[in-house]
PDB file of C-alpha atoms in Angstrom:
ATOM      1  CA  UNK A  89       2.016   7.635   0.252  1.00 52.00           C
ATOM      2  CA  UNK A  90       3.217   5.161  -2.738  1.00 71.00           C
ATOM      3  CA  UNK A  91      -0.051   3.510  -3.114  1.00 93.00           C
ATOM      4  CA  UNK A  92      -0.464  -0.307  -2.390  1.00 96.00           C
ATOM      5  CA  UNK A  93       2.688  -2.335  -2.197  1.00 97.00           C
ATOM      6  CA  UNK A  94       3.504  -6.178  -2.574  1.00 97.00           C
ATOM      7  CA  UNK A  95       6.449  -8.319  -1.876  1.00 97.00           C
ATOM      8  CA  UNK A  96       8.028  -9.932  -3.197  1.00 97.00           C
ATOM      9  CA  UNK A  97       7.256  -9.664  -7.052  1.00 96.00           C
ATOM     10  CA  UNK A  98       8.205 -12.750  -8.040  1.00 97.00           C
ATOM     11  CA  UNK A  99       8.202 -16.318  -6.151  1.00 98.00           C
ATOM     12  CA  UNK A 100       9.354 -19.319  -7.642  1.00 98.00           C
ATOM     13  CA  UNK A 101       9.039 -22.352  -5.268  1.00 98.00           C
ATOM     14  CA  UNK A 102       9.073 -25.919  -5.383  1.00 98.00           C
ATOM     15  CA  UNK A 103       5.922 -28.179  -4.696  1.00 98.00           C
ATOM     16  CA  UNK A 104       5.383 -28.959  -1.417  1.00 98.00           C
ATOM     17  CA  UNK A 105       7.308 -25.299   0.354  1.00 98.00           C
ATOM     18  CA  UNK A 106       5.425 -22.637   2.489  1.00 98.00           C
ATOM     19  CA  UNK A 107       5.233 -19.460   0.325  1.00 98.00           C
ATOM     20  CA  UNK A 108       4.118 -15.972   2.517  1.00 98.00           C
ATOM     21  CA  UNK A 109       3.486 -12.787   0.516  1.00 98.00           C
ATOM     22  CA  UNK A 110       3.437  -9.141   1.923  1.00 98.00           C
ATOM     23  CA  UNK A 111       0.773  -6.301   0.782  1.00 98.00           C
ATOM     24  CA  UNK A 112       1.053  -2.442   2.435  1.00 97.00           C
ATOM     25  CA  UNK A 113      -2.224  -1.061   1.760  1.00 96.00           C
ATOM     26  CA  UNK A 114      -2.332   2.839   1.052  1.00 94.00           C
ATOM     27  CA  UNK A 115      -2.296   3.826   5.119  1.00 91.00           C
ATOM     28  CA  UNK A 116      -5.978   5.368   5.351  1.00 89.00           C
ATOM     29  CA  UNK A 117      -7.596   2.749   3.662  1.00 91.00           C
ATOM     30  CA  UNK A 118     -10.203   0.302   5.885  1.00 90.00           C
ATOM     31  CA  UNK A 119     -10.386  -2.300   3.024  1.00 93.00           C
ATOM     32  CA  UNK A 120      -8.214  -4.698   2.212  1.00 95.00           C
ATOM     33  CA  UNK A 121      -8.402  -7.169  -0.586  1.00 96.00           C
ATOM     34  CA  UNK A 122      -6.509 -10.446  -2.158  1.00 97.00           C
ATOM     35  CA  UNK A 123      -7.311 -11.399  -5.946  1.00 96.00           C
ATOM     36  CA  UNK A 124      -5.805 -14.312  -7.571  1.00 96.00           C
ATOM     37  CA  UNK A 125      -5.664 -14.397 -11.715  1.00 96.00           C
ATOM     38  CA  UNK A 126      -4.316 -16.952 -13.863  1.00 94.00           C
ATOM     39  CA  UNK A 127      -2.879 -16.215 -17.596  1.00 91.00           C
ATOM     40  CA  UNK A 128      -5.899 -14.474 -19.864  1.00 89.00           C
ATOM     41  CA  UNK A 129      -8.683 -13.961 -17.063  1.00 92.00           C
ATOM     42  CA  UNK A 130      -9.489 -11.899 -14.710  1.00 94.00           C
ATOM     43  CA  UNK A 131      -8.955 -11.090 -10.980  1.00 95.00           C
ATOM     44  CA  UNK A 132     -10.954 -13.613  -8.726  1.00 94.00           C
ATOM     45  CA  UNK A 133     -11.651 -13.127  -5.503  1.00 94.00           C
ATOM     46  CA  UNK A 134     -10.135 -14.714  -2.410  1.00 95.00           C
ATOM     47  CA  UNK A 135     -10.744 -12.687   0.453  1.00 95.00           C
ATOM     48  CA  UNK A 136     -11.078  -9.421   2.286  1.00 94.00           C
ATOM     49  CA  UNK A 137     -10.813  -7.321   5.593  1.00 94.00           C
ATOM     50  CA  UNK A 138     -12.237  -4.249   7.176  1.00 92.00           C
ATOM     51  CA  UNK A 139      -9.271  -2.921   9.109  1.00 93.00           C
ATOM     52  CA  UNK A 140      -7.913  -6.127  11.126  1.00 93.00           C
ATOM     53  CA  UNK A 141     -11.172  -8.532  11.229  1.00 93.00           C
ATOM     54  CA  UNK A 142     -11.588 -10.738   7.617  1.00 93.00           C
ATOM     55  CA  UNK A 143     -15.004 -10.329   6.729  1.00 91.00           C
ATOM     56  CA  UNK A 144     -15.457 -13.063   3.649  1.00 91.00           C
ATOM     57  CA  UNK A 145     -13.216 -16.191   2.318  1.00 92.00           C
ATOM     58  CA  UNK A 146     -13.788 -17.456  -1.010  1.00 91.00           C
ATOM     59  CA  UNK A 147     -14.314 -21.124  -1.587  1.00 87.00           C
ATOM     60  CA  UNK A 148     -11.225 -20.689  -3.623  1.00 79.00           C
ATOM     61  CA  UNK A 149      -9.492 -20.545  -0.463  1.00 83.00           C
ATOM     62  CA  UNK A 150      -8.510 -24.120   0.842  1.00 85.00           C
ATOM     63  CA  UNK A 151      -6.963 -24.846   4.411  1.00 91.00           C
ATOM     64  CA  UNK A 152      -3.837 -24.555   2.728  1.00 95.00           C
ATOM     65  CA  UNK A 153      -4.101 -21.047   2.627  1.00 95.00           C
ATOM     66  CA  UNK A 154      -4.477 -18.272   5.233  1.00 95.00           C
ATOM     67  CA  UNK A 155      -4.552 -14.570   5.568  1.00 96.00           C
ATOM     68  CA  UNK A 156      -3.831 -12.348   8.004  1.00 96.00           C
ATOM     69  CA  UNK A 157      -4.326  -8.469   8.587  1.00 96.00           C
ATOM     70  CA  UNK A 158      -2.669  -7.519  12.216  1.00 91.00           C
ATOM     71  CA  UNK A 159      -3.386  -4.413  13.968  1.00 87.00           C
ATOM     72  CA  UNK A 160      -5.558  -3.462  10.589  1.00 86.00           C
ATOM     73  CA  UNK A 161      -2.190  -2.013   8.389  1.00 91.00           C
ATOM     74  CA  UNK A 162      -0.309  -4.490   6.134  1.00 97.00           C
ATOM     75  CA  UNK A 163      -1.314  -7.865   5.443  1.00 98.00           C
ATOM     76  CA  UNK A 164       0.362 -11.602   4.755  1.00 98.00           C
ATOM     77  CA  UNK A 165      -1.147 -14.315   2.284  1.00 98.00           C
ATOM     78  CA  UNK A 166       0.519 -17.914   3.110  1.00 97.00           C
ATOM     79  CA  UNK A 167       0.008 -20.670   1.065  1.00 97.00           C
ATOM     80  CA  UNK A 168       1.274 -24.074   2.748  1.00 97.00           C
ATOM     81  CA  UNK A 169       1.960 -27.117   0.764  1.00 97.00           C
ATOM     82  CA  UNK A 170       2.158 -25.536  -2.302  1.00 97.00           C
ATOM     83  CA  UNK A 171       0.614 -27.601  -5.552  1.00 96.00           C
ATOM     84  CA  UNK A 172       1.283 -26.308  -8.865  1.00 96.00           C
ATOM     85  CA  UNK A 173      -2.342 -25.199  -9.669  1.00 95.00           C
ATOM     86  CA  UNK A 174      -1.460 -22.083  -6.634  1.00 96.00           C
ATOM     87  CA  UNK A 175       0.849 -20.432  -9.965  1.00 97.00           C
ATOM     88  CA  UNK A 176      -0.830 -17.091 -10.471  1.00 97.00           C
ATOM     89  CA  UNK A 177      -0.515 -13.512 -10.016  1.00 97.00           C
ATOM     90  CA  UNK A 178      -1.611 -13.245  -6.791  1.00 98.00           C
ATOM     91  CA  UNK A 179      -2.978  -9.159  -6.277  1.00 97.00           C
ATOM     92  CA  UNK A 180      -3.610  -6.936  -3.285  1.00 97.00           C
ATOM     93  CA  UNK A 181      -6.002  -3.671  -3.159  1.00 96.00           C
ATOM     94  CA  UNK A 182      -7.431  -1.533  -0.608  1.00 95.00           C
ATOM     95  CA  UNK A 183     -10.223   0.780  -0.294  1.00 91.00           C
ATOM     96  CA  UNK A 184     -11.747   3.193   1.661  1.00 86.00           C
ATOM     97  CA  UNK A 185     -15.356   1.935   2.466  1.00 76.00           C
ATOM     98  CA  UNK A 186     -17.854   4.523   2.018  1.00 68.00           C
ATOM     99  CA  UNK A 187     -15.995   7.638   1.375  1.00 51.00           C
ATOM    100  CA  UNK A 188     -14.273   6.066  -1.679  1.00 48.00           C
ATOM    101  CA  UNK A 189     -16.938   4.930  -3.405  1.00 57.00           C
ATOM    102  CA  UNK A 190     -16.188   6.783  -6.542  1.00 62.00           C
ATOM    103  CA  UNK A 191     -12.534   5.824  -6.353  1.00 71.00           C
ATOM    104  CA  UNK A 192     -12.760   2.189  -6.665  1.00 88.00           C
ATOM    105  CA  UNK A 193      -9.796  -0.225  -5.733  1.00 92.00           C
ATOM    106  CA  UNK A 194      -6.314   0.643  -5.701  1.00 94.00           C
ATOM    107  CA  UNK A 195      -4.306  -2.107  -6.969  1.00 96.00           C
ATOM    108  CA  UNK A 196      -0.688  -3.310  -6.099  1.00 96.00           C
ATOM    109  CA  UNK A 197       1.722  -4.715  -8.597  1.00 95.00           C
ATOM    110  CA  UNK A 198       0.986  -8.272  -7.701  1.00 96.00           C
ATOM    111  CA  UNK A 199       3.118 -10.873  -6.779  1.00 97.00           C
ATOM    112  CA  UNK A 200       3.348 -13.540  -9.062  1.00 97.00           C
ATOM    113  CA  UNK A 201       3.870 -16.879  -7.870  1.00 98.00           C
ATOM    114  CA  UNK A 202       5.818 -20.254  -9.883  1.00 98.00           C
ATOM    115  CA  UNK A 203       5.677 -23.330  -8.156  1.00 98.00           C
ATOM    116  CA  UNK A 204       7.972 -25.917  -9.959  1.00 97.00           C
TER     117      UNK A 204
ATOM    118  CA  UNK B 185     -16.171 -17.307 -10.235  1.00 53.00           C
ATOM    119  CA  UNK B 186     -16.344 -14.261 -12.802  1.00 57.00           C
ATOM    120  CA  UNK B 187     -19.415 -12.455 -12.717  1.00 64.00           C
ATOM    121  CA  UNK B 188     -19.008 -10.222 -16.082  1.00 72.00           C
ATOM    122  CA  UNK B 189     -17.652 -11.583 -19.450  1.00 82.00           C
ATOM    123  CA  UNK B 190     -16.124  -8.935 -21.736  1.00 85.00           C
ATOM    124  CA  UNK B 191     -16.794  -8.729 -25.078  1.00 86.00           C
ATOM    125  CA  UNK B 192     -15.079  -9.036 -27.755  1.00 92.00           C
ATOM    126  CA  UNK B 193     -12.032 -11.074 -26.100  1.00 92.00           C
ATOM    127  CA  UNK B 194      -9.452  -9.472 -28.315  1.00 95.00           C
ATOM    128  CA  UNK B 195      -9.815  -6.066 -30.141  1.00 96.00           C
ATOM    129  CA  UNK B 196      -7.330  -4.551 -32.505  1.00 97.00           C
ATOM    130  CA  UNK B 197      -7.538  -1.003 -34.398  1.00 96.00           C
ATOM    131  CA  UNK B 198      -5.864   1.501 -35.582  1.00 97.00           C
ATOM    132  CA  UNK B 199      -4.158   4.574 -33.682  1.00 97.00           C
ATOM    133  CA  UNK B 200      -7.043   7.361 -33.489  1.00 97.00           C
ATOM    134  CA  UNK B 201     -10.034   5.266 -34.380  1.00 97.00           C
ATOM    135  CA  UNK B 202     -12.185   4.396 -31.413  1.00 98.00           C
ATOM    136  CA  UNK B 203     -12.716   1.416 -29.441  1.00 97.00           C
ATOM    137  CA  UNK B 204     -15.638  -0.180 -28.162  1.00 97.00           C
ATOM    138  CA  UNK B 205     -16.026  -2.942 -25.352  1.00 97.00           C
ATOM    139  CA  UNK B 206     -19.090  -4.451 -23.929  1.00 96.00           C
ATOM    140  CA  UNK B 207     -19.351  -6.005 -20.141  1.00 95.00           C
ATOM    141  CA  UNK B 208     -22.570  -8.384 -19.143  1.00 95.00           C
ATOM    142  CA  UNK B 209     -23.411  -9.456 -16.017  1.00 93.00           C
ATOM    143  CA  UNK B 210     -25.408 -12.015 -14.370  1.00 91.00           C
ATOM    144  CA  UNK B 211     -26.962 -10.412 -11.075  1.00 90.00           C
ATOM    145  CA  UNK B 212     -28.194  -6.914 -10.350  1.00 90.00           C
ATOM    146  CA  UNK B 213     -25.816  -4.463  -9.310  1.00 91.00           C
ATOM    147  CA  UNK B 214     -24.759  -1.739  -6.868  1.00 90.00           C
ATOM    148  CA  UNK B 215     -22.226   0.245  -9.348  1.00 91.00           C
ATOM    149  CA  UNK B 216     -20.135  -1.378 -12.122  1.00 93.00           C
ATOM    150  CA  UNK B 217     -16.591  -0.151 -12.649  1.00 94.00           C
ATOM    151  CA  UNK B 218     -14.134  -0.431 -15.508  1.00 96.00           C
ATOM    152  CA  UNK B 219     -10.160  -1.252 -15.021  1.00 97.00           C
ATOM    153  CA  UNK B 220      -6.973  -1.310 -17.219  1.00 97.00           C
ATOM    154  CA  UNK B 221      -4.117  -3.820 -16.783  1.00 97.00           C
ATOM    155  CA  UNK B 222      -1.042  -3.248 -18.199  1.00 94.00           C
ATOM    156  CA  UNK B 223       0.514  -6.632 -18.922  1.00 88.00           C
ATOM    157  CA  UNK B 224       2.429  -7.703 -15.964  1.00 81.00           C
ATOM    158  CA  UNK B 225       0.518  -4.973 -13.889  1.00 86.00           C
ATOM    159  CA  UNK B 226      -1.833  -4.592 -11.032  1.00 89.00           C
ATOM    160  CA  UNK B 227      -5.055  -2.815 -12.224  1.00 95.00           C
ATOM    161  CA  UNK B 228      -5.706   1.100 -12.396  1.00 95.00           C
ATOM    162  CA  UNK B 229      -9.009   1.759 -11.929  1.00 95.00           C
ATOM    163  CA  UNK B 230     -11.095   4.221 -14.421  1.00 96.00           C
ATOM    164  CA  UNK B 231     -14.582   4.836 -14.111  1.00 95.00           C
ATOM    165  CA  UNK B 232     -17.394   4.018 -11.770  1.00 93.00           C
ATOM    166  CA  UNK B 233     -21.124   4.163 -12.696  1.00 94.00           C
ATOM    167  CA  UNK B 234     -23.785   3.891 -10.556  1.00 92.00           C
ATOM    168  CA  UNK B 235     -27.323   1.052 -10.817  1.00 92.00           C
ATOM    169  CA  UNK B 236     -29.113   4.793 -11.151  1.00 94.00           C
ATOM    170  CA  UNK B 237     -26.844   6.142 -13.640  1.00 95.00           C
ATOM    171  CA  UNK B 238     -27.217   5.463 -17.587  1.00 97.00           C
ATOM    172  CA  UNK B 239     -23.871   7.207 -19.240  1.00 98.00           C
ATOM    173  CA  UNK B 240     -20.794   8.824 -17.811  1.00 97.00           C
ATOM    174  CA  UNK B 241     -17.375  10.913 -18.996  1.00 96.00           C
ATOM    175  CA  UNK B 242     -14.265  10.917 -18.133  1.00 95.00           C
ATOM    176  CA  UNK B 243     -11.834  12.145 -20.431  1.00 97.00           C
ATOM    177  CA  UNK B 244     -11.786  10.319 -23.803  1.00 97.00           C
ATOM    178  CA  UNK B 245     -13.674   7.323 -21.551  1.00 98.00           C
ATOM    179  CA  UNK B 246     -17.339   7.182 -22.053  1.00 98.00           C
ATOM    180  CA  UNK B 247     -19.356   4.324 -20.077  1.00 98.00           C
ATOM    181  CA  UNK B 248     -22.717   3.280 -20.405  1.00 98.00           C
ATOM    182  CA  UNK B 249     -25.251   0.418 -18.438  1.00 98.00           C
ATOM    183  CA  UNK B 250     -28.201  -0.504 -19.159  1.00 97.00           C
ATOM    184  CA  UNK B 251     -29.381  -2.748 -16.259  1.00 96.00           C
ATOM    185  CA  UNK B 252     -32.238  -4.044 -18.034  1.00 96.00           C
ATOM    186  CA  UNK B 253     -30.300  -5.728 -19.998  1.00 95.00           C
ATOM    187  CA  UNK B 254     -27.202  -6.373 -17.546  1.00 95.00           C
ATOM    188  CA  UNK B 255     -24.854  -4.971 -19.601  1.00 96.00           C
ATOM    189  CA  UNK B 256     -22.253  -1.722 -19.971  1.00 97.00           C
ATOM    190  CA  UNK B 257     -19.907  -0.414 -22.403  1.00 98.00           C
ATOM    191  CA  UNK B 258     -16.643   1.218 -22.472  1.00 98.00           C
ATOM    192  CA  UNK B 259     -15.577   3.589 -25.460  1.00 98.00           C
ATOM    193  CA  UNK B 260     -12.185   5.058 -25.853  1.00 98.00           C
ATOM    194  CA  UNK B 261     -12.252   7.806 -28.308  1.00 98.00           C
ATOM    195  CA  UNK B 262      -9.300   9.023 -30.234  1.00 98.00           C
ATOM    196  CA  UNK B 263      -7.123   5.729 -28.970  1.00 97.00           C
ATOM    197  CA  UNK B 264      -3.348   5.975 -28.389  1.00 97.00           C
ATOM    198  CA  UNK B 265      -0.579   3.307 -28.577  1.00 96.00           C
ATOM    199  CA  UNK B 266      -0.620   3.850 -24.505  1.00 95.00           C
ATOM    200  CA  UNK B 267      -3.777   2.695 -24.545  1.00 97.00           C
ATOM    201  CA  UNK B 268      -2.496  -1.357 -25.163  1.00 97.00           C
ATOM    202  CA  UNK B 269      -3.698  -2.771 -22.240  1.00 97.00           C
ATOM    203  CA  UNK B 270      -6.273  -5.689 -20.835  1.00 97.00           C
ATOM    204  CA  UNK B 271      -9.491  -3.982 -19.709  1.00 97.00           C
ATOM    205  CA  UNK B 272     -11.519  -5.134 -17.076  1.00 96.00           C
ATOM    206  CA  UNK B 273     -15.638  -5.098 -15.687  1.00 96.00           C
ATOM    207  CA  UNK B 274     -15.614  -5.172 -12.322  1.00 95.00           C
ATOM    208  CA  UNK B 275     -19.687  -5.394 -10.311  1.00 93.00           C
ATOM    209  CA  UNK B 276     -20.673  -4.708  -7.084  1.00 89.00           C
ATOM    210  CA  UNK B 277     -23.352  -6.849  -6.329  1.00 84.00           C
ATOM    211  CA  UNK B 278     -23.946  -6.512  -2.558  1.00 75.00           C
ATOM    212  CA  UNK B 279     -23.323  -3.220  -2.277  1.00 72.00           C
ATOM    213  CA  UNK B 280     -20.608  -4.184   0.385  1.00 75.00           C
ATOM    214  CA  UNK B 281     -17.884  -2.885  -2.340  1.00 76.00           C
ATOM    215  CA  UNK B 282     -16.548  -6.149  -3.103  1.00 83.00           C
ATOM    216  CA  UNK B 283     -15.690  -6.228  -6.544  1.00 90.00           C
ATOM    217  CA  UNK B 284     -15.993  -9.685  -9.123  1.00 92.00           C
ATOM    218  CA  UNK B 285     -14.474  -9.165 -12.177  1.00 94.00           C
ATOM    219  CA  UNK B 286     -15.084 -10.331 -15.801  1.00 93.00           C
ATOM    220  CA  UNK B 287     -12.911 -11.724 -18.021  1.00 92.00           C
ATOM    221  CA  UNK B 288     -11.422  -9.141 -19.724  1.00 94.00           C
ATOM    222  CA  UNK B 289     -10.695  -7.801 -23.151  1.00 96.00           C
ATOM    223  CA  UNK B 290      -7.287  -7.369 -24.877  1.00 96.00           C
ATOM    224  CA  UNK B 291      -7.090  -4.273 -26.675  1.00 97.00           C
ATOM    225  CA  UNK B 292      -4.332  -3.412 -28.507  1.00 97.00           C
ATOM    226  CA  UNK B 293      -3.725   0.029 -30.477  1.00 97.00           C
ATOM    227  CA  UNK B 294      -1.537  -0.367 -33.955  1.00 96.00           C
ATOM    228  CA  UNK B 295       0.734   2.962 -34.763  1.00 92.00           C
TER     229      UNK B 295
END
């Protein structure tokens, strides 16, 4: 296993496009999370799943965006409409719940999204 | 919203001197947890401590929390130029094991 895995790395889009990102969670892991972080702060949270059913959404999360988890394994964060306020580094982690307690998060390499 | 704020922001010492960072938090906890960034980088996580726990090692990482006062530390001993990274405070408040993060501080060692 090659830990947790985004695509793409980099987006650059113009305002107004459809933008879809990919994470691969490490294969035994129940939890799946999406962070969002801006230049100089940290992660904040958007949302999460326990293998395919989304358990919270942050307020940060408008309409415009949705998540998915199919068949609890990988994952896709869409973003419709984009503004140029959605340019961050948009993360991905997954957990084991329970039995990983003392292992924490692990964390993909992000994706980080441009809109122009 | 950020539930920890680092502090200081910024640090800067010297290779092989130690460095200090402090994490507070607004709500009790389950277990707080530190995190490095590399810049550019998803986060690698460190060290976990525990609402019941006071102090814990790992390597040259030692972390304390003091819940009383909503707050923990994170000292680096013997610091290395790898050690140039953002570090993070990340709480879990529910006990659920979602994480909210602080702010983060910028450390950065000088050869």
């Amino acid at each position: 296993d090659t830990g947790v895995s985004q695509n793409p790395r980099h987006k650059i889009t113009k305002r107004g496009q459809n933008v879809t990102f990919r994470c691969d969670p490490i294969s035994e892991h129940n939890r799946l999370y999406w962070y969002r972080q801006t230049l100089g702060q940290g992660p904040e949270f958007l949302t999460y799943f326990q293998n395919e059913a989304q358990l919270e959404k942050s307020r940060l999360l408008s309409d415009r965006f949705s998540a998915e988890r199919p068949k609890g394994s990988f994952s896709t964060l869409e973003i419709q409409r984009t503004e140029q306020g959605d340019s961050a580094m948009y993360l991905c982690a997954s957990s084991l719940k329970g039995a990983g307690k003392g292992h924490g998060y692990t964390f993909g390499s992000g994706t980080r999204l441009t809109v122009v | 919203s950020q539930q920890g704020e680092e502090d200081p922001q910024a640090l800067s010492i010297q290779e092989g001197e130690n460095a200090t960072m402090n994490c507070s938090y607004k709500t009790s906890i389950n277990n707080l947890q530190w995190y490095r960034q590399n810049s550019g980088r998803g986060l690698v996580h460190l060290i976990l401590i525990r609402s019941n726990e006071r102090e814990k090692h790992s390597g040259r990482l030692r972390v304390t929390l003091d819940t009383s006062k909503k707050s923990s530390s994170l000292l680096i001993t013997a610091s290395r130029a790898a050690d140039t990274a953002s570090y993070f405070c990340a709480t879990d408040a529910s006990g659920n094991e979602k994480l909210t993060f602080g702010t983060g501080t910028r450390l950065t060692i000088i050869p």
